[in-house]
One Martini backbone bead per residue (centre of mass of N, CA, C, O) as a GRO file, in nm:
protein
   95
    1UNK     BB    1 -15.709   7.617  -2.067
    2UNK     BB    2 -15.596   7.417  -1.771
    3UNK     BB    3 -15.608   7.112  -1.673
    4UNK     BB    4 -15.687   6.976  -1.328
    5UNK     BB    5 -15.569   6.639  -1.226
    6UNK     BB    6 -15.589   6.425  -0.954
    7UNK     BB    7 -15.501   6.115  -0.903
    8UNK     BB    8 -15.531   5.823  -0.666
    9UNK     BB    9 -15.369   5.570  -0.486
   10UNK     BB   10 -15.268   5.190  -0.449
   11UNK     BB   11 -14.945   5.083  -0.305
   12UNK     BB   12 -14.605   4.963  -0.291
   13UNK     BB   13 -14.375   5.136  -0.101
   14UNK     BB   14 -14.173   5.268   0.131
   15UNK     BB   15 -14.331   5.588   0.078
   16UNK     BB   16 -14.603   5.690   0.219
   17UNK     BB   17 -14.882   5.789   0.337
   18UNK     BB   18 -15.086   5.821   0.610
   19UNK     BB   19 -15.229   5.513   0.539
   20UNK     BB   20 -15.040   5.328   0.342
   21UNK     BB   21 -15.042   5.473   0.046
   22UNK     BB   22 -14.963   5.506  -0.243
   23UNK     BB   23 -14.943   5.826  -0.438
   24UNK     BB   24 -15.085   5.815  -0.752
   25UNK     BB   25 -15.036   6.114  -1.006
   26UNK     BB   26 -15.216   6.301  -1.290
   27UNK     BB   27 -15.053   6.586  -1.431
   28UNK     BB   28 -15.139   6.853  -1.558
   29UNK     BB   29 -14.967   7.113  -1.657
   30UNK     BB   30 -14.694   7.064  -1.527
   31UNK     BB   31 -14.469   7.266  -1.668
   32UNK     BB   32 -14.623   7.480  -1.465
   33UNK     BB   33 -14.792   7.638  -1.260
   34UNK     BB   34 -15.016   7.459  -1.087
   35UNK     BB   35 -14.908   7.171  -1.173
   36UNK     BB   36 -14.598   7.216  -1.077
   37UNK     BB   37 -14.737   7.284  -0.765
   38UNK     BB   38 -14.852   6.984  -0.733
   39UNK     BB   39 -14.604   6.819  -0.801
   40UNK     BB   40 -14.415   6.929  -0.581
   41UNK     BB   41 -14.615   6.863  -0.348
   42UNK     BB   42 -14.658   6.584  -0.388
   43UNK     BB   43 -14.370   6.478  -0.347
   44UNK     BB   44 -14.273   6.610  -0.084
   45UNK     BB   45 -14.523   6.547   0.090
   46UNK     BB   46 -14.580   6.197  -0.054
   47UNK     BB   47 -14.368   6.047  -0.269
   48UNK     BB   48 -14.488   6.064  -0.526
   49UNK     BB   49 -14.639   5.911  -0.837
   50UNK     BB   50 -14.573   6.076  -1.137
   51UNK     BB   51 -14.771   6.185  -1.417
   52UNK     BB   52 -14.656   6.418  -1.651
   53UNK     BB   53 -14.864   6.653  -1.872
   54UNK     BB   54 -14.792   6.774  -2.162
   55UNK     BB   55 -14.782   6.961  -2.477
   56UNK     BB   56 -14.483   7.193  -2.532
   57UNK     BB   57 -14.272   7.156  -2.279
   58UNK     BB   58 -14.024   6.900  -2.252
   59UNK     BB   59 -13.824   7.080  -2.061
   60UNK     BB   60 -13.993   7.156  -1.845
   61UNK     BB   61 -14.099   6.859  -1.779
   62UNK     BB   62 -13.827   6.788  -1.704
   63UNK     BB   63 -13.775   6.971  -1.485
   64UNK     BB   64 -14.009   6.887  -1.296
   65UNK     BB   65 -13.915   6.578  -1.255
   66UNK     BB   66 -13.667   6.651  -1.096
   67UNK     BB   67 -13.745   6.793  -0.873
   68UNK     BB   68 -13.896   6.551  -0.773
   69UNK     BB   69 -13.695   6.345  -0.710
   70UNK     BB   70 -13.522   6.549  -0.517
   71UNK     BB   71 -13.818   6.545  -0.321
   72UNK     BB   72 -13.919   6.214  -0.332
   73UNK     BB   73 -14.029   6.150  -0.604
   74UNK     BB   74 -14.195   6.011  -0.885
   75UNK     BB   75 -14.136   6.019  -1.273
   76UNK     BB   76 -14.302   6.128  -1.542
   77UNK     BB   77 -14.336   6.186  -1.906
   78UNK     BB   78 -14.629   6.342  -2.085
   79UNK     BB   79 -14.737   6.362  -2.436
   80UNK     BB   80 -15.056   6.552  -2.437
   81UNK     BB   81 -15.350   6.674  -2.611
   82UNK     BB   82 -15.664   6.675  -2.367
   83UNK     BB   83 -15.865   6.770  -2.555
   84UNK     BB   84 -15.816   6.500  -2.687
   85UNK     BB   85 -15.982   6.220  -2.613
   86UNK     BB   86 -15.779   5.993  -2.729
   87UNK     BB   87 -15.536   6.107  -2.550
   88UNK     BB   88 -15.622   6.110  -2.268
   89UNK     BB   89 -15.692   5.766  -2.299
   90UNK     BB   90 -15.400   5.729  -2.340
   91UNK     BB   91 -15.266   5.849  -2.063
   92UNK     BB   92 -15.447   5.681  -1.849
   93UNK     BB   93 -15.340   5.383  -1.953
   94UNK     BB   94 -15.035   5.441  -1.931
   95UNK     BB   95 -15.106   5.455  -1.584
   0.00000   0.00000   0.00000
């Protein structure tokens, strides 16, 4: 099972949020099914900094990323398997 965390924040951008923060989501599970279509809504519809996460599918991930791109969001592509606790606060340092 692929957990799925979306984190928000604040900073400066064109494309604001309704409150006017950017923001800046890391998705889990990016490359495929749930975590896919939360990386394109959240492109889409709040023009989101995107971090997304996968385990092992990088060209998938990587297509998942220009998707966000060409939706209006920005995007960066990291692997890390989550599971392992050392992996995960390495790509949250990362963000």
């Amino acid at each position: 099972m692929t957990a799925h965390f979306v984190a928000y924040s604040a900073a400066t951008r064109t494309q604001r949020a309704e409150n006017g923060a950017l923001m800046i989501a890391l998705v889990t599970g990016a490359s495929r099914g749930i975590g896919r279509a939360i990386a394109l809504r959240l492109a889409a519809d709040h023009g989101a900094k995107l971090f997304l996460v996968y385990r092992s599918q990088a060209e998938a991930a990587q297509a998942v990323a220009e998707e966000c791109i060409a939706a209006g969001g920005e995007a960066t592509i990291h692997q890390a398997d989550i599971s392992d606790a050392s992996a995960a606060s390495g790509i949250v340092d990362a963000c």
